[in-house]
Short mmCIF file of C-alpha atoms in Angstrom, two decimals:
data_model
loop_
_atom_site.label_atom_id
_atom_site.label_comp_id
_atom_site.label_asym_id
_atom_site.label_seq_id
_atom_site.Cartn_x
_atom_site.Cartn_y
_atom_site.Cartn_z
CA MET A 1 132.72 69.38 89.55
CA LYS A 2 129.45 71.02 90.54
CA ASN A 3 128.61 69.07 93.69
CA LYS A 4 131.34 70.58 95.87
CA TYR A 5 129.34 72.49 98.48
CA ASN A 6 127.98 70.10 101.09
CA GLY A 7 127.41 69.88 104.82
CA ILE A 8 126.50 72.43 107.45
CA TYR A 9 126.66 76.13 106.54
CA ILE A 10 125.60 78.67 109.15
CA ALA A 11 123.50 81.54 107.78
CA LEU A 12 125.48 84.09 109.74
CA MET A 13 123.58 86.73 111.68
CA THR A 14 124.82 90.32 111.97
CA PRO A 15 125.41 92.07 115.31
CA PHE A 16 124.34 95.72 115.31
CA ASP A 17 125.03 98.58 117.70
CA GLU A 18 122.37 101.00 118.94
CA LYS A 19 122.65 102.99 115.68
CA GLU A 20 122.05 99.87 113.55
CA ASN A 21 125.67 99.78 112.38
CA ILE A 22 127.62 96.53 112.23
CA ASN A 23 129.27 95.82 115.57
CA GLU A 24 132.66 94.67 114.33
CA LYS A 25 134.04 93.70 117.74
CA VAL A 26 131.12 91.38 118.47
CA LEU A 27 131.19 89.97 114.93
CA GLU A 28 134.85 89.03 115.31
CA ALA A 29 134.26 87.27 118.65
CA TYR A 30 131.15 85.52 117.37
CA ILE A 31 132.88 84.18 114.26
CA LYS A 32 135.76 82.86 116.37
CA TYR A 33 133.22 81.06 118.56
CA LEU A 34 131.40 79.45 115.62
CA LEU A 35 134.66 78.31 114.05
CA LYS A 36 135.14 75.95 117.01
CA PHE A 37 132.33 73.81 115.59
CA ASP A 38 132.78 71.28 112.80
CA ILE A 39 130.96 73.31 110.16
CA GLN A 40 131.70 73.47 106.46
CA GLY A 41 130.97 77.13 105.82
CA PHE A 42 129.21 80.44 106.35
CA TYR A 43 126.40 81.87 104.22
CA VAL A 44 126.99 85.61 104.50
CA GLY A 45 124.58 88.46 103.86
CA GLY A 46 121.34 86.53 103.56
CA SER A 47 117.95 86.86 105.24
CA THR A 48 119.36 85.97 108.66
CA ALA A 49 121.97 88.72 108.31
CA GLU A 50 119.18 91.26 107.66
CA ALA A 51 121.17 92.16 104.57
CA LEU A 52 118.16 93.20 102.51
CA MET A 53 117.69 96.00 105.05
CA MET A 54 121.26 97.20 104.40
CA GLN A 55 122.67 99.51 101.77
CA ASP A 56 124.99 97.89 99.23
CA GLU A 57 128.09 99.38 100.86
CA GLU A 58 127.04 97.96 104.23
CA ARG A 59 126.66 94.53 102.66
CA LYS A 60 130.10 94.78 101.07
CA ASN A 61 131.56 95.80 104.42
CA LEU A 62 129.95 92.74 106.01
CA PHE A 63 131.56 90.53 103.34
CA LYS A 64 134.93 92.14 104.07
CA LEU A 65 134.68 91.73 107.84
CA VAL A 66 133.55 88.11 107.73
CA LYS A 67 136.38 87.24 105.34
CA LYS A 68 138.84 89.06 107.60
CA TYR A 69 137.84 87.15 110.73
CA THR A 70 137.25 83.72 109.20
CA THR A 71 140.66 82.26 109.95
CA LYS A 72 139.66 78.62 109.55
CA ASP A 73 139.65 76.93 106.15
CA ILE A 74 135.92 76.77 105.54
CA LYS A 75 133.90 77.88 102.54
CA LEU A 76 132.26 81.30 102.33
CA ILE A 77 129.18 82.04 100.24
CA ALA A 78 128.20 85.70 99.75
CA HIS A 79 124.54 86.45 99.14
CA VAL A 80 124.45 89.30 96.61
CA GLY A 81 120.79 89.14 95.59
CA SER A 82 119.16 92.48 94.85
CA LEU A 83 116.27 94.04 92.98
CA SER A 84 118.98 95.51 90.75
CA THR A 85 121.07 93.26 88.53
CA LYS A 86 123.74 95.96 88.47
CA SER A 87 123.96 95.96 92.27
CA ALA A 88 124.11 92.17 92.41
CA ILE A 89 126.96 92.13 89.90
CA ASP A 90 128.86 94.84 91.79
CA MET A 91 128.57 92.96 95.09
CA GLY A 92 129.41 89.68 93.38
CA LEU A 93 132.60 91.06 91.87
CA TYR A 94 133.58 92.44 95.28
CA ALA A 95 132.96 89.12 97.03
CA LYS A 96 135.00 87.29 94.38
CA GLU A 97 137.83 89.79 94.81
CA LEU A 98 137.79 89.17 98.57
CA GLY A 99 138.21 85.45 97.97
CA TYR A 100 134.71 84.12 98.62
CA ASP A 101 134.19 80.61 97.28
CA ALA A 102 130.79 81.32 95.77
CA ILE A 103 128.04 83.87 95.47
CA SER A 104 124.30 83.41 95.88
CA ALA A 105 121.25 85.40 94.89
CA ILE A 106 117.56 85.39 95.60
CA VAL A 107 115.16 86.16 92.75
CA PRO A 108 114.30 89.88 92.67
CA PHE A 109 111.01 90.19 94.52
CA TYR A 110 108.08 92.59 94.19
CA TYR A 111 107.77 92.87 90.41
CA GLY A 112 106.76 89.31 89.53
CA LEU A 113 109.36 88.48 86.90
CA SER A 114 108.76 86.13 83.99
CA GLN A 115 110.82 82.94 83.66
CA ASP A 116 112.87 84.54 80.87
CA GLU A 117 113.58 87.55 83.09
CA ILE A 118 114.66 85.26 85.94
CA LEU A 119 117.01 83.43 83.58
CA SER A 120 118.46 86.71 82.34
CA TYR A 121 119.01 87.90 85.93
CA TYR A 122 121.14 84.90 86.87
CA PHE A 123 122.90 84.59 83.52
CA ASP A 124 123.83 88.29 83.56
CA ILE A 125 125.32 87.93 87.06
CA VAL A 126 127.41 84.83 86.36
CA SER A 127 128.48 86.13 82.95
CA ALA A 128 129.88 89.26 84.61
CA VAL A 129 131.26 87.74 87.81
CA LYS A 130 132.36 84.35 86.44
CA HIS A 131 132.14 82.65 89.81
CA ASP A 132 130.26 79.76 91.38
CA MET A 133 126.59 80.65 91.97
CA ILE A 134 124.19 79.09 94.47
CA ILE A 135 120.59 79.88 93.47
CA TYR A 136 118.46 81.01 96.43
CA ASN A 137 114.95 79.60 96.03
CA PHE A 138 112.84 81.19 98.76
CA SER A 139 109.11 80.62 98.52
CA PRO A 140 107.39 81.48 101.82
CA SER A 141 104.02 81.40 100.07
CA GLY A 142 104.70 77.87 98.84
CA ASN A 143 104.79 79.03 95.22
CA SER A 144 108.31 78.85 93.80
CA PRO A 145 109.29 81.64 91.39
CA PHE A 146 111.00 78.95 89.28
CA THR A 147 109.60 76.28 86.99
CA LEU A 148 111.41 72.96 86.64
CA GLN A 149 112.30 73.89 83.06
CA THR A 150 113.88 77.11 84.31
CA PHE A 151 115.94 75.16 86.83
CA LYS A 152 117.08 72.84 84.04
CA LYS A 153 118.28 75.78 81.93
CA LEU A 154 120.02 77.39 84.92
CA PHE A 155 121.95 74.29 85.88
CA GLU A 156 123.21 73.85 82.33
CA ASN A 157 125.38 76.91 83.00
CA GLU A 158 128.86 75.96 84.20
CA HIS A 159 128.88 78.61 86.94
CA ILE A 160 125.53 77.70 88.51
CA VAL A 161 126.53 74.88 90.82
CA GLY A 162 123.81 74.60 93.44
CA ILE A 163 120.68 75.82 95.16
CA LYS A 164 119.51 76.86 98.59
CA HIS A 165 116.01 75.39 98.62
CA THR A 166 114.01 77.30 101.23
CA SER A 167 110.66 75.78 100.42
CA GLN A 168 108.29 73.27 101.95
CA ASN A 169 107.94 71.65 98.53
CA LEU A 170 110.33 68.73 98.94
CA PHE A 171 108.97 67.06 95.82
CA ALA A 172 110.46 70.00 93.92
CA LEU A 173 113.76 69.42 95.76
CA ASN A 174 113.76 65.83 94.58
CA GLN A 175 113.00 66.92 91.02
CA ILE A 176 115.90 69.37 91.16
CA LYS A 177 118.14 66.55 92.37
CA SER A 178 117.33 64.64 89.19
CA LEU A 179 118.70 67.45 87.02
CA GLY A 180 122.34 66.66 87.70
CA ASN A 181 125.23 66.45 90.12
CA ILE A 182 124.60 69.75 91.91
CA SER A 183 124.83 70.95 95.49
CA ILE A 184 121.41 71.19 97.13
CA PHE A 185 121.07 72.92 100.49
CA ASN A 186 117.96 72.46 102.58
CA GLY A 187 116.71 75.89 103.67
CA TYR A 188 113.89 75.37 106.16
CA ASP A 189 115.55 74.19 109.37
CA GLU A 190 112.43 72.43 110.63
CA LEU A 191 112.60 70.23 107.50
CA MET A 192 116.31 69.42 107.61
CA LEU A 193 115.94 65.66 107.99
CA ALA A 194 113.18 65.52 105.39
CA GLY A 195 115.27 67.60 103.00
CA LEU A 196 118.25 65.28 103.40
CA SER A 197 115.97 62.31 102.82
CA MET A 198 114.75 63.82 99.55
CA GLY A 199 118.21 64.55 98.21
CA ALA A 200 119.71 67.62 99.91
CA THR A 201 123.49 67.45 100.28
CA GLY A 202 123.59 69.82 103.25
CA GLY A 203 121.83 72.69 104.92
CA ILE A 204 122.05 76.45 105.23
CA GLY A 205 120.15 77.63 108.25
CA SER A 206 119.28 80.49 110.52
CA THR A 207 118.74 78.54 113.72
CA TYR A 208 122.17 76.95 113.27
CA ASN A 209 123.35 80.11 115.06
CA ILE A 210 121.77 79.02 118.34
CA MET A 211 122.30 75.26 118.13
CA PRO A 212 125.04 74.42 115.61
CA GLN A 213 125.95 71.14 117.27
CA LYS A 214 122.42 69.78 116.91
CA TYR A 215 122.58 70.21 113.13
CA ILE A 216 126.09 68.78 112.95
CA ASP A 217 124.89 65.74 114.90
CA LEU A 218 121.74 65.39 112.79
CA TYR A 219 123.74 65.52 109.56
CA SER A 220 126.23 63.00 110.89
CA ALA A 221 123.50 60.64 112.12
CA PHE A 222 121.73 60.78 108.75
CA ASN A 223 124.90 60.07 106.80
CA SER A 224 125.78 57.14 109.07
CA GLY A 225 122.30 55.66 108.68
CA ASP A 226 121.19 56.24 112.28
CA MET A 227 117.71 57.47 111.42
CA GLU A 228 116.39 57.00 114.95
CA LYS A 229 118.97 59.43 116.31
CA ALA A 230 118.47 61.84 113.42
CA LYS A 231 114.70 61.85 113.97
CA ALA A 232 115.11 62.47 117.71
CA ILE A 233 117.36 65.47 117.04
CA GLN A 234 114.96 66.83 114.41
CA ASP A 235 112.06 66.53 116.85
CA GLU A 236 113.97 68.57 119.42
CA ILE A 237 114.89 71.16 116.81
CA CYS A 238 111.23 71.49 115.78
CA GLU A 239 110.18 71.98 119.39
CA ILE A 240 112.70 74.82 119.74
CA ILE A 241 111.68 76.42 116.45
CA THR A 242 108.02 76.36 117.52
CA THR A 243 108.95 78.61 120.45
CA LEU A 244 111.01 80.89 118.21
CA ILE A 245 108.05 81.36 115.88
CA GLU A 246 105.85 82.24 118.85
CA CYS A 247 108.21 85.03 119.92
CA GLY A 248 109.57 86.14 116.54
CA VAL A 249 112.34 84.11 114.92
CA LEU A 250 115.13 86.60 114.19
CA PRO A 251 114.75 88.73 117.35
CA SER A 252 114.60 85.51 119.38
CA GLU A 253 117.74 84.13 117.78
CA LYS A 254 119.64 87.31 118.50
CA TYR A 255 118.47 87.28 122.11
CA LEU A 256 119.53 83.66 122.58
CA VAL A 257 122.95 84.21 121.00
CA SER A 258 123.39 87.22 123.28
CA LYS A 259 122.83 84.91 126.25
CA ASN A 260 125.97 83.07 125.12
CA GLY A 261 127.96 86.25 125.65
CA PHE A 262 127.71 87.93 122.25
CA ASP A 263 125.72 91.17 122.29
CA MET A 264 123.97 90.95 118.93
CA GLY A 265 121.84 94.03 119.55
CA ASP A 266 118.31 94.42 118.21
CA CYS A 267 117.16 93.55 114.72
CA LYS A 268 116.95 96.40 112.26
CA LYS A 269 113.64 98.23 112.07
CA PRO A 270 110.86 97.56 111.27
CA PHE A 271 111.41 94.38 113.31
CA ALA A 272 109.79 94.79 116.73
CA LYS A 273 111.73 94.37 119.96
CA LEU A 274 111.00 91.39 122.17
CA THR A 275 108.53 91.91 124.99
CA ALA A 276 109.24 91.02 128.61
CA ASP A 277 106.97 87.99 128.22
CA ASN A 278 108.89 86.91 125.11
CA LYS A 279 112.14 87.07 127.05
CA LYS A 280 110.74 84.97 129.89
CA ILE A 281 109.70 82.29 127.40
CA LEU A 282 113.11 82.38 125.72
CA ASP A 283 114.97 82.31 129.05
CA LYS A 284 113.11 79.11 129.90
CA LEU A 285 113.89 77.66 126.47
CA TYR A 286 117.56 78.51 126.85
CA GLU A 287 117.86 76.90 130.28
CA GLU A 288 116.00 73.74 129.26
CA LYS A 289 117.23 73.16 125.71
CA LEU A 290 120.20 75.34 124.77
CA SER A 291 122.49 76.00 127.73
#
């Protein structure tokens, strides 16, 4: 059964200390807090976690710590994507050994790989790790690194069971849906309702960290057919995200989570720190929409 990963998965952020090391104490407390919500899983070591700014051993340590402190029976997906296939395989094997339910990987960026090279990247990983794989399709430019034919070939593999579709191209999402009974996660939070409408079976999101209940309620409203409620929640989410974009999304999210009592620290460099004006804007947002 390929379509077995559905619902709300928080793209877990990483708390850092002043030396940019993982703050284990805060991570433990934060995970315990999030487990109080009716979520289906964590997506660990992705963009929100700032994992691509970490060394491989740091990423493996993050996998270990999240597994250690996730005491509730939810699914864990480890993002192991790397410019190096060898590194991705190594991290994938480690995540599987820890007991993660699935691995995920973004297409290696920078070099502009051919479709055959993209296929080889994923097939090499799943051939070595032999574990469920969630493709990470991230196309901030709007141009997906995948063709539909490439998707078709990927999903013919027994281990490739789903996709995190972080793209504004929802027509492509619908086309992917037609390829088979696979798990499709909406990736852009501001398009959650639209993604569900076009065939997504759940969502993996960054802003779920600051407002998990809103996404749980949106998902529930959509599945129960209450589109008016779902649209109202999505409108509120979009209003909040607009402010986050104005101030810087990841630094803003960390600041807002810190206001809930979890000192997430600053984002890794080269991310800039929030200005005093940014913090005033976010304080107002927190009081009006998130407290």
